[in-house]
Amino acid sequence: MTALRAVLADARAHDVTEYWLLGDTIMPGPGTDDLLELLASINATHFIRGNWEDCLTRAMAGDIDFERPTNVYLARLAAFTYEHIGDEGLATVQNWPLTAVTQVGPLKTLICHNLPSMNWGTDLMRMSPQRNFDAIFEGQDVDLAVIGHTHSPFLRYGTQGQMIINPGSVGQSPHYDAGPADDLRARYAILDVDDLGITSVIFRRVDYDRDAEIALAEAVGLPYLDLYKESLTAGVTHQHDRALLGELNIRLGYNQDVASFLGRL
């Protein structure tokens, strides 16, 4: 939430007129109903469904294997989120599309989280082979693709000359991103288009008050608080660390929390 507010203030200062949300908007941070309310107050014309949104849906459907610590981790965060956004907010998130195609000036533009048919996986990491990026455009008659998912900002091209833009992540900049290891500022990009096409792509990095974000997470009782703190201060995430999550789930009683939550649905 704190990073998003800082990015929106920066965007307003640069006369941004329209916003696209590229997925993974909900979870794992403390922003819930307040996050959706903030985004409803700006000219956000496209919301794309990322893998975190799908994890929320699966957890709410009870699709959880308690033998897999990552499942419990996602379900505990989903329970926290649902307790704040309720059925209306859940329906809003679930109705976000996997892709959108929009006309921007003369450019037919594809907006998606990862590949158009798959909002998860490692196919589009910054240094992935060219064929992976060309797959974005298979069956797509577009001039430009804007993607997210990997948290790393980059600009590159498809084999047929289509531009591909990844603006990076507002809320969780990874430690392996290009630049100094301690540069964990929020990332976003500004795309400027006129009647002839793209005039500029500006990659922005915006600092924000991490202590204020941690205080917010503490105040609302965010599960896995220490992991969230580490993601903000070191750029390291642990959603795939089964051993650590398994230990935390037992020690903090998250297995029981999830079971109890599912029993109330």
XYZ file of N, CA, C and O in Angstrom, residues 1-9 30 170-171 184-186 205-218 228-229 231-233:
136
model
N 0.830 -1.201 0.000
C 0.000 0.000 0.000
C 0.866 1.252 0.000
O 0.585 2.208 -0.730
N 1.917 1.249 0.809
C 2.776 2.427 0.904
C 3.519 2.664 -0.399
O 3.635 3.809 -0.866
N 4.010 1.599 -1.020
C 4.683 1.717 -2.314
C 3.704 2.190 -3.381
O 4.047 3.037 -4.229
N 2.491 1.659 -3.374
C 1.506 2.045 -4.377
C 1.154 3.526 -4.250
O 1.064 4.241 -5.260
N 0.959 3.999 -3.038
C 0.661 5.428 -2.854
C 1.801 6.293 -3.385
O 1.562 7.336 -4.012
N 3.048 5.873 -3.134
C 4.198 6.636 -3.621
C 4.252 6.631 -5.147
O 4.557 7.659 -5.775
N 3.973 5.490 -5.755
C 3.981 5.398 -7.216
C 2.872 6.256 -7.820
O 3.091 6.959 -8.819
N 1.689 6.223 -7.238
C 0.599 7.031 -7.766
C 0.902 8.522 -7.652
O 0.572 9.303 -8.560
N 1.540 8.939 -6.560
C 1.932 10.343 -6.429
C 2.952 10.718 -7.494
O 2.876 11.794 -8.107
N -0.422 -6.288 3.092
C -1.567 -5.963 3.938
C -2.701 -5.261 3.211
O -3.783 -5.100 3.777
N 5.623 -2.855 -8.354
C 5.447 -1.768 -7.395
C 5.801 -2.242 -5.989
O 6.550 -1.588 -5.259
N 5.263 -3.387 -5.590
C 5.324 -3.769 -4.187
C 6.471 -4.658 -3.772
O 6.863 -4.663 -2.602
N 15.743 -1.327 -3.741
C 14.461 -2.024 -3.711
C 13.302 -1.042 -3.860
O 12.203 -1.278 -3.344
N 13.557 0.047 -4.559
C 12.499 1.012 -4.795
C 11.369 0.402 -5.630
O 11.579 -0.568 -6.362
N 10.186 0.980 -5.506
C 9.044 0.540 -6.307
C 9.308 0.838 -7.774
O 9.879 1.870 -8.120
N 11.702 4.484 -10.872
C 11.941 3.861 -9.566
C 11.617 4.891 -8.495
O 12.135 6.010 -8.527
N 10.771 4.507 -7.553
C 10.236 5.443 -6.571
C 10.489 4.899 -5.171
O 10.083 3.773 -4.849
N 11.151 5.669 -4.350
C 11.385 5.227 -2.971
C 10.125 5.435 -2.149
O 9.261 6.259 -2.483
N 10.002 4.674 -1.087
C 8.853 4.789 -0.197
C 9.276 4.379 1.205
O 10.363 3.840 1.423
N 8.416 4.643 2.174
C 8.718 4.429 3.584
C 8.429 2.963 3.956
O 7.283 2.601 4.232
N 9.474 2.146 3.971
C 9.282 0.738 4.306
C 8.856 0.547 5.754
O 8.098 -0.368 6.083
N 9.355 1.405 6.644
C 8.948 1.303 8.048
C 7.449 1.533 8.198
O 6.783 0.864 8.999
N 6.915 2.467 7.414
C 5.476 2.724 7.470
C 4.695 1.525 6.946
O 3.637 1.168 7.488
N 5.213 0.876 5.905
C 4.538 -0.309 5.363
C 4.577 -1.464 6.367
O 3.580 -2.177 6.554
N 5.705 -1.639 7.030
C 5.817 -2.691 8.041
C 4.876 -2.405 9.212
O 4.215 -3.310 9.735
N 4.788 -1.134 9.602
C 3.865 -0.764 10.684
C 2.425 -1.048 10.287
O 1.620 -1.502 11.118
N 2.084 -0.797 9.023
C 0.735 -1.107 8.538
C 0.477 -2.605 8.607
O -0.592 -3.038 9.059
N 1.444 -3.404 8.155
C 1.292 -4.857 8.188
C 1.117 -5.352 9.626
O 0.312 -6.255 9.892
N 1.875 -4.780 10.550
C 1.749 -5.161 11.961
C 0.376 -4.783 12.507
O -0.263 -5.560 13.231
N 7.232 -11.054 5.167
C 6.906 -9.835 4.434
C 7.957 -8.758 4.691
O 8.388 -8.064 3.758
N 8.383 -8.629 5.934
C 9.439 -7.666 6.252
C 10.696 -7.951 5.433
O 11.325 -7.029 4.886
N 10.950 -9.445 2.565
C 10.747 -9.139 1.150
C 10.904 -7.648 0.885
O 11.402 -7.251 -0.176
N 10.512 -6.822 1.853
C 10.612 -5.373 1.680
C 12.024 -4.859 1.891
O 12.455 -3.912 1.220
N 12.738 -5.452 2.816
C 14.049 -4.912 3.204
C 15.221 -5.613 2.533
O 16.324 -5.046 2.483
